[in-house]
Amino acid sequence: MKTTLNVLKIIDGTTVDGPGFRTSIYFAGCNHHCPGCHNPQSWDLNGGTPLSIDEIMARIIQNDFDVTFSGGDPLLQIEPLTQLAQKIHESGKNIWCYTGYKYEEIINDLSFIKIAPYIDVIVDGRFELALRDTSLLFKGSSNQRLIDLQKSMTVGKPVIWQSSF
Ligand code: SF4
């Protein structure tokens, strides 16, 4: 079982990838290739630096911040990502995960079902240049959705995350 993830960078204390101060981890690899992508250098799955789950956790627990998975598309490394997500969840931190896949494309996928219990919110869908809107909260284009994953799985359809601030 793979226990390393290819990581492009880790930013501590960002406020743009979800509510509050967060540790954002940018994972290598993306197969969506959206025109206008903010980060095309992230597309190579073999890019970045291989870090063990324990090394990433050591960085995450240095502070009280919650965690965001970004990239790239973090779900391309879903097996070790699931192990990491479980540890983060058990530490009491919440997790937001950006993905170019739509909720409906992944919600019944057997690999995604394993990681889903540990993810609080997914920001789903490809970046659509024609729908780009810089005023949107935590997303780049209006087709993307901030989905409360736990509520969605309870009711069996996507439930939009509601900000409490
Ligand atoms: S999903 Fe995100 S990282 Fe991947 S190509 Fe689209 S905008 Fe870029």
CSV table of N, CA and C and ligand atoms in Angstrom, one decimal:
chain,number,residue,atom,x,y,z
A,1,MET,N,0.8,-1.2,0.0
A,1,MET,CA,0.0,0.0,0.0
A,1,MET,C,0.9,1.3,0.0
A,2,LYS,N,0.6,2.2,-0.9
A,2,LYS,CA,1.4,3.4,-1.0
A,2,LYS,C,1.2,4.3,0.2
A,3,THR,N,2.3,4.8,0.8
A,3,THR,CA,2.2,5.6,2.0
A,3,THR,C,2.8,7.0,1.8
A,4,THR,N,3.1,7.3,0.5
A,4,THR,CA,3.6,8.7,0.2
A,4,THR,C,2.7,9.4,-0.8
A,5,LEU,N,2.7,10.7,-0.7
A,5,LEU,CA,1.9,11.5,-1.7
A,5,LEU,C,2.8,12.5,-2.3
A,6,ASN,N,2.6,12.8,-3.6
A,6,ASN,CA,3.4,13.8,-4.3
A,6,ASN,C,2.8,15.1,-4.0
A,7,VAL,N,3.5,16.0,-3.3
A,7,VAL,CA,3.0,17.3,-2.8
A,7,VAL,C,3.8,18.4,-3.5
A,8,LEU,N,3.0,19.4,-4.0
A,8,LEU,CA,3.6,20.5,-4.7
A,8,LEU,C,4.0,21.6,-3.6
A,9,LYS,N,3.1,21.8,-2.7
A,9,LYS,CA,3.5,22.8,-1.6
A,9,LYS,C,2.5,22.7,-0.5
A,10,ILE,N,2.8,23.1,0.6
A,10,ILE,CA,1.9,23.2,1.8
A,10,ILE,C,2.0,24.7,2.3
A,11,ILE,N,0.8,25.3,2.5
A,11,ILE,CA,0.7,26.6,2.9
A,11,ILE,C,0.0,26.6,4.3
A,12,ASP,N,0.6,27.2,5.3
A,12,ASP,CA,-0.1,27.3,6.6
A,12,ASP,C,-0.8,28.6,6.8
A,13,GLY,N,-2.0,28.6,7.3
A,13,GLY,CA,-2.7,29.8,7.7
A,13,GLY,C,-3.3,30.5,6.5
A,14,THR,N,-3.7,29.8,5.4
A,14,THR,CA,-4.4,30.5,4.3
A,14,THR,C,-5.8,30.7,4.7
A,15,THR,N,-6.5,31.7,4.1
A,15,THR,CA,-7.9,32.0,4.4
A,15,THR,C,-8.7,31.9,3.1
A,16,VAL,N,-8.1,31.5,2.0
A,16,VAL,CA,-8.8,31.5,0.7
A,16,VAL,C,-9.4,30.1,0.2
A,17,ASP,N,-9.0,29.1,1.0
A,17,ASP,CA,-9.4,27.7,0.5
A,17,ASP,C,-10.4,27.1,1.5
A,18,GLY,N,-11.3,27.9,2.0
A,18,GLY,CA,-12.3,27.4,3.0
A,18,GLY,C,-12.3,28.3,4.2
A,19,PRO,N,-13.2,28.1,5.1
A,19,PRO,CA,-13.4,29.0,6.2
A,19,PRO,C,-12.3,29.0,7.3
A,20,GLY,N,-12.0,30.1,7.8
A,20,GLY,CA,-11.0,30.2,8.9
A,20,GLY,C,-9.6,30.0,8.4
A,21,PHE,N,-8.7,29.9,9.3
A,21,PHE,CA,-7.3,29.7,8.9
A,21,PHE,C,-7.1,28.2,8.6
A,22,ARG,N,-6.4,27.9,7.5
A,22,ARG,CA,-6.3,26.5,7.1
A,22,ARG,C,-4.9,26.2,6.7
A,23,THR,N,-4.6,24.9,6.8
A,23,THR,CA,-3.4,24.4,6.1
A,23,THR,C,-3.8,23.8,4.8
A,24,SER,N,-3.3,24.4,3.7
A,24,SER,CA,-3.7,23.9,2.4
A,24,SER,C,-2.5,23.1,1.8
A,25,ILE,N,-2.9,21.9,1.4
A,25,ILE,CA,-1.9,21.0,0.8
A,25,ILE,C,-2.2,20.9,-0.7
A,26,TYR,N,-1.2,21.2,-1.5
A,26,TYR,CA,-1.4,21.2,-3.0
A,26,TYR,C,-0.8,19.9,-3.5
A,27,PHE,N,-1.6,19.0,-4.0
A,27,PHE,CA,-1.1,17.7,-4.4
A,27,PHE,C,-0.9,17.7,-6.0
A,28,ALA,N,0.1,17.0,-6.4
A,28,ALA,CA,0.5,16.9,-7.8
A,28,ALA,C,-0.5,16.0,-8.6
A,29,GLY,N,-0.7,16.4,-9.8
A,29,GLY,CA,-1.5,15.5,-10.7
A,29,GLY,C,-2.9,16.0,-10.9
A,30,CYS,N,-3.2,16.2,-12.2
A,30,CYS,CA,-4.6,16.6,-12.6
A,30,CYS,C,-4.8,16.2,-14.0
A,31,ASN,N,-5.9,15.5,-14.3
A,31,ASN,CA,-6.3,15.0,-15.6
A,31,ASN,C,-7.4,15.8,-16.2
A,32,HIS,N,-7.8,16.9,-15.6
A,32,HIS,CA,-9.0,17.6,-16.2
A,32,HIS,C,-8.6,18.7,-17.2
A,33,HIS,N,-7.4,19.2,-17.1
A,33,HIS,CA,-6.8,20.1,-18.0
A,33,HIS,C,-7.8,21.2,-18.5
A,34,CYS,N,-8.3,21.9,-17.5
A,34,CYS,CA,-9.3,23.0,-17.8
A,34,CYS,C,-8.6,24.2,-18.5
A,35,PRO,N,-9.2,24.7,-19.6
A,35,PRO,CA,-8.6,25.9,-20.1
A,35,PRO,C,-8.7,27.0,-19.1
A,36,GLY,N,-7.6,27.7,-19.0
A,36,GLY,CA,-7.6,28.8,-18.0
A,36,GLY,C,-7.2,28.4,-16.6
A,37,CYS,N,-6.8,27.1,-16.5
A,37,CYS,CA,-6.4,26.6,-15.1
A,37,CYS,C,-5.4,27.5,-14.5
A,38,HIS,N,-5.6,27.8,-13.2
A,38,HIS,CA,-4.7,28.7,-12.4
A,38,HIS,C,-3.3,28.1,-12.2
A,39,ASN,N,-3.2,26.7,-12.4
A,39,ASN,CA,-2.0,26.1,-11.9
A,39,ASN,C,-1.6,24.9,-12.8
A,40,PRO,N,-1.4,25.1,-14.2
A,40,PRO,CA,-1.1,24.0,-15.1
A,40,PRO,C,0.1,23.2,-14.7
A,41,GLN,N,1.0,23.8,-14.0
A,41,GLN,CA,2.3,23.1,-13.6
A,41,GLN,C,1.9,22.0,-12.6
A,42,SER,N,0.7,22.0,-12.1
A,42,SER,CA,0.3,21.0,-11.2
A,42,SER,C,-0.2,19.7,-11.8
A,43,TRP,N,-0.3,19.6,-13.1
A,43,TRP,CA,-0.9,18.5,-13.8
A,43,TRP,C,-0.1,17.2,-13.8
A,44,ASP,N,1.2,17.3,-13.7
A,44,ASP,CA,2.1,16.1,-13.7
A,44,ASP,C,1.9,15.3,-12.4
A,45,LEU,N,1.4,14.1,-12.5
A,45,LEU,CA,1.2,13.3,-11.3
A,45,LEU,C,2.5,13.0,-10.6
A,46,ASN,N,3.6,13.0,-11.3
A,46,ASN,CA,4.9,12.7,-10.8
A,46,ASN,C,5.7,13.9,-10.3
A,47,GLY,N,5.0,15.1,-10.4
A,47,GLY,CA,5.6,16.3,-10.0
A,47,GLY,C,5.7,16.4,-8.4
A,48,GLY,N,6.3,17.5,-8.0
A,48,GLY,CA,6.3,17.8,-6.6
A,48,GLY,C,7.3,16.9,-5.8
A,49,THR,N,7.1,16.8,-4.5
A,49,THR,CA,8.0,16.1,-3.7
A,49,THR,C,7.2,14.9,-3.0
A,50,PRO,N,7.8,13.7,-3.0
A,50,PRO,CA,7.1,12.6,-2.3
A,50,PRO,C,7.2,12.8,-0.8
A,51,LEU,N,6.1,12.9,-0.1
A,51,LEU,CA,6.2,13.1,1.4
A,51,LEU,C,5.3,11.9,2.0
A,52,SER,N,5.8,11.4,3.1
A,52,SER,CA,5.1,10.3,3.7
A,52,SER,C,3.9,10.9,4.5
A,53,ILE,N,2.9,10.1,4.7
A,53,ILE,CA,1.7,10.5,5.5
A,53,ILE,C,2.2,11.1,6.9
A,54,ASP,N,3.1,10.4,7.5
A,54,ASP,CA,3.6,10.9,8.8
A,54,ASP,C,4.3,12.3,8.7
A,55,GLU,N,5.0,12.5,7.6
A,55,GLU,CA,5.7,13.8,7.4
A,55,GLU,C,4.6,14.9,7.2
A,56,ILE,N,3.6,14.6,6.5
A,56,ILE,CA,2.5,15.6,6.2
A,56,ILE,C,1.8,15.8,7.5
A,57,MET,N,1.5,14.8,8.3
A,57,MET,CA,0.8,14.9,9.6
A,57,MET,C,1.6,15.8,10.5
A,58,ALA,N,2.9,15.6,10.6
A,58,ALA,CA,3.7,16.4,11.5
A,58,ALA,C,3.6,17.8,11.2
A,59,ARG,N,3.5,18.2,9.9
A,59,ARG,CA,3.3,19.6,9.6
A,59,ARG,C,1.9,20.1,10.0
A,60,ILE,N,0.9,19.3,9.8
A,60,ILE,CA,-0.5,19.7,10.0
A,60,ILE,C,-0.7,19.9,11.5
A,61,ILE,N,-0.1,19.1,12.4
A,61,ILE,CA,-0.5,19.2,13.8
A,61,ILE,C,0.4,20.3,14.5
A,62,GLN,N,1.2,21.0,13.7
A,62,GLN,CA,2.0,22.1,14.3
A,62,GLN,C,1.1,23.3,14.7
A,63,ASN,N,-0.2,23.3,14.2
A,63,ASN,CA,-1.0,24.4,14.6
A,63,ASN,C,-2.5,23.9,14.7
A,64,ASP,N,-3.4,24.9,15.0
A,64,ASP,CA,-4.8,24.5,15.2
A,64,ASP,C,-5.6,24.6,13.9
A,65,PHE,N,-5.0,24.8,12.8
A,65,PHE,CA,-5.8,25.1,11.6
A,65,PHE,C,-6.5,23.8,11.1
A,66,ASP,N,-7.6,24.0,10.4
A,66,ASP,CA,-8.2,23.0,9.7
A,66,ASP,C,-7.5,22.8,8.4
A,67,VAL,N,-7.9,21.8,7.6
A,67,VAL,CA,-7.1,21.4,6.4
A,67,VAL,C,-7.8,21.4,5.1
A,68,THR,N,-7.2,21.8,4.1
A,68,THR,CA,-7.8,21.8,2.7
A,68,THR,C,-6.8,21.0,1.8
A,69,PHE,N,-7.4,20.1,1.0
A,69,PHE,CA,-6.7,19.4,0.0
A,69,PHE,C,-7.0,20.1,-1.3
A,70,SER,N,-5.9,20.5,-2.0
A,70,SER,CA,-6.1,21.2,-3.3
A,70,SER,C,-5.0,20.6,-4.3
A,71,GLY,N,-4.9,21.3,-5.4
A,71,GLY,CA,-3.9,20.8,-6.3
A,71,GLY,C,-3.8,21.7,-7.6
A,72,GLY,N,-3.8,20.9,-8.7
A,72,GLY,CA,-4.0,19.5,-8.9
A,72,GLY,C,-5.4,19.0,-8.5
A,73,ASP,N,-5.6,17.7,-8.7
A,73,ASP,CA,-6.8,17.1,-8.2
A,73,ASP,C,-6.3,16.0,-7.1
A,74,PRO,N,-6.6,16.3,-5.9
A,74,PRO,CA,-6.1,15.4,-4.8
A,74,PRO,C,-6.6,14.0,-5.0
A,75,LEU,N,-7.8,13.8,-5.6
A,75,LEU,CA,-8.4,12.5,-5.7
A,75,LEU,C,-7.6,11.5,-6.6
A,76,LEU,N,-6.6,12.1,-7.4
A,76,LEU,CA,-5.8,11.2,-8.2
A,76,LEU,C,-4.8,10.3,-7.4
A,77,GLN,N,-4.7,10.7,-6.1
A,77,GLN,CA,-3.8,10.0,-5.2
A,77,GLN,C,-4.7,9.4,-4.0
A,78,ILE,N,-5.8,8.9,-4.4
A,78,ILE,CA,-6.9,8.7,-3.4
A,78,ILE,C,-6.5,7.6,-2.4
A,79,GLU,N,-5.7,6.6,-2.7
A,79,GLU,CA,-5.4,5.6,-1.7
A,79,GLU,C,-4.6,6.1,-0.5
A,80,PRO,N,-3.4,6.7,-0.8
A,80,PRO,CA,-2.7,7.3,0.4
A,80,PRO,C,-3.5,8.5,1.0
A,81,LEU,N,-4.2,9.2,0.1
A,81,LEU,CA,-5.0,10.4,0.6
A,81,LEU,C,-6.0,10.0,1.6
A,82,THR,N,-6.6,8.8,1.4
A,82,THR,CA,-7.6,8.3,2.4
A,82,THR,C,-6.9,8.0,3.7
A,83,GLN,N,-5.7,7.4,3.7
A,83,GLN,CA,-5.0,7.2,5.0
A,83,GLN,C,-4.8,8.5,5.7
A,84,LEU,N,-4.3,9.5,4.9
A,84,LEU,CA,-4.0,10.8,5.5
A,84,LEU,C,-5.3,11.5,6.0
A,85,ALA,N,-6.4,11.4,5.2
A,85,ALA,CA,-7.6,12.0,5.6
A,85,ALA,C,-8.2,11.4,6.9
A,86,GLN,N,-8.0,10.1,7.1
A,86,GLN,CA,-8.5,9.4,8.3
A,86,GLN,C,-7.7,10.0,9.5
A,87,LYS,N,-6.4,10.1,9.4
A,87,LYS,CA,-5.6,10.6,10.5
A,87,LYS,C,-6.0,12.1,10.8
A,88,ILE,N,-6.2,12.9,9.8
A,88,ILE,CA,-6.5,14.3,10.1
A,88,ILE,C,-7.9,14.3,10.8
A,89,HIS,N,-8.8,13.6,10.3
A,89,HIS,CA,-10.2,13.5,10.8
A,89,HIS,C,-10.1,13.1,12.3
A,90,GLU,N,-9.3,12.1,12.6
A,90,GLU,CA,-9.2,11.6,14.0
A,90,GLU,C,-8.5,12.6,14.9
A,91,SER,N,-7.8,13.5,14.3
A,91,SER,CA,-7.1,14.6,15.1
A,91,SER,C,-8.1,15.7,15.4
A,92,GLY,N,-9.3,15.6,14.9
A,92,GLY,CA,-10.3,16.6,15.2
A,92,GLY,C,-10.4,17.8,14.2
A,93,LYS,N,-9.6,17.8,13.2
A,93,LYS,CA,-9.6,18.9,12.2
A,93,LYS,C,-10.6,18.6,11.1
A,94,ASN,N,-11.3,19.6,10.6
A,94,ASN,CA,-12.1,19.3,9.4
A,94,ASN,C,-11.3,19.5,8.1
A,95,ILE,N,-11.9,18.8,7.1
A,95,ILE,CA,-11.2,18.8,5.8
A,95,ILE,C,-12.1,19.2,4.7
A,96,TRP,N,-11.6,20.2,3.9
A,96,TRP,CA,-12.2,20.5,2.6
A,96,TRP,C,-11.3,19.9,1.5
A,97,CYS,N,-12.0,19.5,0.4
A,97,CYS,CA,-11.3,18.9,-0.7
A,97,CYS,C,-11.7,19.4,-2.0
A,98,TYR,N,-10.8,20.0,-2.8
A,98,TYR,CA,-11.1,20.5,-4.1
A,98,TYR,C,-11.0,19.3,-5.1
A,99,THR,N,-11.9,19.2,-6.1
A,99,THR,CA,-11.7,18.2,-7.1
A,99,THR,C,-12.4,18.7,-8.4
A,100,GLY,N,-11.8,18.3,-9.5
A,100,GLY,CA,-12.4,18.6,-10.8
A,100,GLY,C,-13.5,17.7,-11.2
A,101,TYR,N,-13.7,16.6,-10.4
A,101,TYR,CA,-14.8,15.7,-10.7
A,101,TYR,C,-16.1,16.3,-10.1
A,102,LYS,N,-17.2,16.1,-10.7
A,102,LYS,CA,-18.5,16.4,-10.1
A,102,LYS,C,-18.9,15.4,-9.1
A,103,TYR,N,-19.7,15.9,-8.1
A,103,TYR,CA,-20.2,15.0,-7.0
A,103,TYR,C,-20.8,13.8,-7.6
A,104,GLU,N,-21.7,14.0,-8.6
A,104,GLU,CA,-22.4,12.8,-9.2
A,104,GLU,C,-21.5,11.8,-9.8
A,105,GLU,N,-20.3,12.2,-10.3
A,105,GLU,CA,-19.4,11.3,-10.9
A,105,GLU,C,-18.6,10.4,-9.9
A,106,ILE,N,-18.5,10.9,-8.7
A,106,ILE,CA,-17.6,10.2,-7.7
A,106,ILE,C,-18.4,9.6,-6.6
A,107,ILE,N,-19.6,10.0,-6.3
A,107,ILE,CA,-20.2,9.6,-5.0
A,107,ILE,C,-20.5,8.1,-4.9
A,108,ASN,N,-20.6,7.4,-6.0
A,108,ASN,CA,-20.7,5.9,-6.0
A,108,ASN,C,-19.5,5.2,-6.3
A,109,ASP,N,-18.4,5.9,-6.4
A,109,ASP,CA,-17.1,5.2,-6.7
A,109,ASP,C,-16.6,4.5,-5.5
A,110,LEU,N,-16.1,3.3,-5.6
A,110,LEU,CA,-15.7,2.5,-4.4
A,110,LEU,C,-14.6,3.2,-3.7
A,111,SER,N,-13.6,3.8,-4.4
A,111,SER,CA,-12.5,4.4,-3.8
A,111,SER,C,-13.0,5.7,-3.0
A,112,PHE,N,-13.9,6.4,-3.7
A,112,PHE,CA,-14.3,7.6,-3.0
A,112,PHE,C,-15.1,7.3,-1.8
A,113,ILE,N,-15.9,6.3,-1.8
A,113,ILE,CA,-16.7,5.9,-0.6
A,113,ILE,C,-15.8,5.7,0.6
A,114,LYS,N,-14.6,5.2,0.4
A,114,LYS,CA,-13.7,5.0,1.5
A,114,LYS,C,-13.2,6.3,2.1
A,115,ILE,N,-13.0,7.3,1.3
A,115,ILE,CA,-12.5,8.5,1.9
A,115,ILE,C,-13.6,9.5,2.3
A,116,ALA,N,-14.8,9.3,1.8
A,116,ALA,CA,-15.9,10.2,2.1
A,116,ALA,C,-16.2,10.4,3.5
A,117,PRO,N,-16.1,9.4,4.4
A,117,PRO,CA,-16.5,9.7,5.8
A,117,PRO,C,-15.5,10.8,6.5
A,118,TYR,N,-14.4,11.0,5.9
A,118,TYR,CA,-13.4,11.9,6.5
A,118,TYR,C,-13.4,13.3,5.9
A,119,ILE,N,-14.2,13.5,4.9
A,119,ILE,CA,-14.2,14.8,4.2
A,119,ILE,C,-15.5,15.6,4.6
A,120,ASP,N,-15.3,16.8,5.0
A,120,ASP,CA,-16.4,17.6,5.4
A,120,ASP,C,-17.1,18.3,4.2
A,121,VAL,N,-16.3,18.9,3.3
A,121,VAL,CA,-16.8,19.7,2.2
A,121,VAL,C,-16.0,19.3,0.9
A,122,ILE,N,-16.6,19.1,-0.2
A,122,ILE,CA,-15.9,19.0,-1.5
A,122,ILE,C,-16.3,20.2,-2.3
A,123,VAL,N,-15.3,20.8,-2.9
A,123,VAL,CA,-15.6,21.9,-3.9
A,123,VAL,C,-15.5,21.2,-5.3
A,124,ASP,N,-16.6,21.0,-5.9
A,124,ASP,CA,-16.6,20.0,-7.1
A,124,ASP,C,-16.6,20.7,-8.4
A,125,GLY,N,-16.2,20.0,-9.4
A,125,GLY,CA,-16.3,20.4,-10.8
A,125,GLY,C,-15.1,21.1,-11.4
A,126,ARG,N,-15.0,21.0,-12.7
A,126,ARG,CA,-13.9,21.6,-13.4
A,126,ARG,C,-14.0,23.2,-13.3
A,127,PHE,N,-12.9,23.8,-13.5
A,127,PHE,CA,-12.9,25.3,-13.6
A,127,PHE,C,-13.3,25.6,-15.1
A,128,GLU,N,-14.4,26.4,-15.2
A,128,GLU,CA,-15.0,26.8,-16.5
A,128,GLU,C,-14.6,28.2,-16.7
A,129,LEU,N,-13.8,28.5,-17.7
A,129,LEU,CA,-13.3,29.8,-17.9
A,129,LEU,C,-14.4,30.8,-18.2
A,130,ALA,N,-15.4,30.3,-19.0
A,130,ALA,CA,-16.6,31.2,-19.4
A,130,ALA,C,-17.4,31.6,-18.1
A,131,LEU,N,-17.3,30.8,-17.1
A,131,LEU,CA,-18.1,31.1,-15.9
A,131,LEU,C,-17.2,31.6,-14.7
A,132,ARG,N,-16.0,32.1,-15.1
A,132,ARG,CA,-15.1,32.6,-14.1
A,132,ARG,C,-15.7,33.8,-13.4
A,133,ASP,N,-15.6,33.8,-12.0
A,133,ASP,CA,-16.1,35.0,-11.3
A,133,ASP,C,-15.2,35.1,-10.0
A,134,THR,N,-14.4,36.2,-10.0
A,134,THR,CA,-13.5,36.4,-8.9
A,134,THR,C,-14.2,36.8,-7.6
A,135,SER,N,-15.5,37.1,-7.7
A,135,SER,CA,-16.2,37.5,-6.4
A,135,SER,C,-16.7,36.3,-5.7
A,136,LEU,N,-16.6,35.1,-6.2
A,136,LEU,CA,-17.2,33.9,-5.6
A,136,LEU,C,-16.4,33.5,-4.4
A,137,LEU,N,-17.0,33.0,-3.4
A,137,LEU,CA,-16.3,32.6,-2.2
A,137,LEU,C,-15.8,31.2,-2.3
A,138,PHE,N,-14.5,31.0,-2.2
A,138,PHE,CA,-13.8,29.7,-2.2
A,138,PHE,C,-13.9,28.9,-3.5
A,139,LYS,N,-14.3,29.6,-4.6
A,139,LYS,CA,-14.3,28.8,-5.9
A,139,LYS,C,-14.0,29.8,-7.0
A,140,GLY,N,-13.6,29.2,-8.2
A,140,GLY,CA,-13.2,30.1,-9.2
A,140,GLY,C,-14.3,30.3,-10.3
A,141,SER,N,-15.2,29.4,-10.5
A,141,SER,CA,-16.2,29.6,-11.5
A,141,SER,C,-17.6,29.1,-11.0
A,142,SER,N,-18.6,29.7,-11.5
A,142,SER,CA,-20.0,29.6,-10.9
A,142,SER,C,-20.6,28.2,-11.0
A,143,ASN,N,-20.0,27.3,-11.9
A,143,ASN,CA,-20.5,26.0,-12.0
A,143,ASN,C,-20.1,25.1,-10.8
A,144,GLN,N,-19.0,25.5,-10.1
A,144,GLN,CA,-18.5,24.7,-9.0
A,144,GLN,C,-19.4,24.9,-7.8
A,145,ARG,N,-19.4,23.8,-7.0
A,145,ARG,CA,-20.3,23.9,-5.8
A,145,ARG,C,-19.5,23.5,-4.5
A,146,LEU,N,-19.9,24.2,-3.4
A,146,LEU,CA,-19.3,23.9,-2.1
A,146,LEU,C,-20.3,22.9,-1.5
A,147,ILE,N,-20.0,21.6,-1.5
A,147,ILE,CA,-21.0,20.6,-1.1
A,147,ILE,C,-20.6,20.0,0.3
A,148,ASP,N,-21.6,20.1,1.2
A,148,ASP,CA,-21.5,19.5,2.5
A,148,ASP,C,-21.7,18.0,2.3
A,149,LEU,N,-20.5,17.3,2.4
A,149,LEU,CA,-20.5,15.9,2.0
A,149,LEU,C,-21.3,15.0,3.0
A,150,GLN,N,-21.1,15.3,4.2
A,150,GLN,CA,-21.8,14.4,5.2
A,150,GLN,C,-23.3,14.6,5.1
A,151,LYS,N,-23.8,15.8,5.0
A,151,LYS,CA,-25.3,16.0,4.9
A,151,LYS,C,-25.7,15.4,3.5
A,152,SER,N,-24.9,15.5,2.5
A,152,SER,CA,-25.3,15.0,1.2
A,152,SER,C,-25.5,13.5,1.2
A,153,MET,N,-24.6,12.8,1.9
A,153,MET,CA,-24.6,11.4,1.9
A,153,MET,C,-25.8,10.9,2.8
A,154,THR,N,-26.2,11.8,3.7
A,154,THR,CA,-27.4,11.4,4.6
A,154,THR,C,-28.7,11.5,3.8
A,155,VAL,N,-28.8,12.5,3.0
A,155,VAL,CA,-30.1,12.7,2.3
A,155,VAL,C,-30.0,12.2,0.9
A,156,GLY,N,-28.8,11.8,0.4
A,156,GLY,CA,-28.8,11.1,-0.9
A,156,GLY,C,-28.8,12.1,-2.1
A,157,LYS,N,-28.5,13.3,-1.9
A,157,LYS,CA,-28.3,14.3,-3.0
A,157,LYS,C,-27.4,15.4,-2.5
A,158,PRO,N,-26.8,16.2,-3.4
A,158,PRO,CA,-25.9,17.2,-3.0
A,158,PRO,C,-26.6,18.3,-2.2
A,159,VAL,N,-26.0,18.6,-1.1
A,159,VAL,CA,-26.5,19.7,-0.2
A,159,VAL,C,-25.4,20.8,-0.2
A,160,ILE,N,-25.7,22.0,-0.5
A,160,ILE,CA,-24.8,23.1,-0.6
A,160,ILE,C,-24.4,23.5,0.9
A,161,TRP,N,-23.1,23.6,1.1
A,161,TRP,CA,-22.5,24.0,2.4
A,161,TRP,C,-23.0,25.4,2.7
A,162,GLN,N,-23.4,25.6,3.9
A,162,GLN,CA,-23.9,27.0,4.4
A,162,GLN,C,-22.8,27.6,5.3
A,163,SER,N,-22.4,28.8,5.0
A,163,SER,CA,-21.4,29.4,5.8
A,163,SER,C,-22.1,29.8,7.1
A,164,SER,N,-21.4,29.7,8.2
A,164,SER,CA,-21.9,30.1,9.5
A,164,SER,C,-21.4,31.5,9.9
A,165,PHE,N,-20.8,32.2,9.0
A,165,PHE,CA,-20.3,33.5,9.3
A,165,PHE,C,-20.8,34.5,8.3
B,1,SF4,S1,-9.3,20.7,-12.0
B,1,SF4,FE1,-8.2,22.5,-11.1
B,1,SF4,S2,-6.0,22.0,-11.2
B,1,SF4,FE2,-7.1,20.6,-12.6
B,1,SF4,S3,-7.0,21.5,-14.6
B,1,SF4,FE3,-9.0,22.2,-13.7
B,1,SF4,S4,-8.5,24.1,-12.7
B,1,SF4,FE4,-6.5,23.1,-13.1
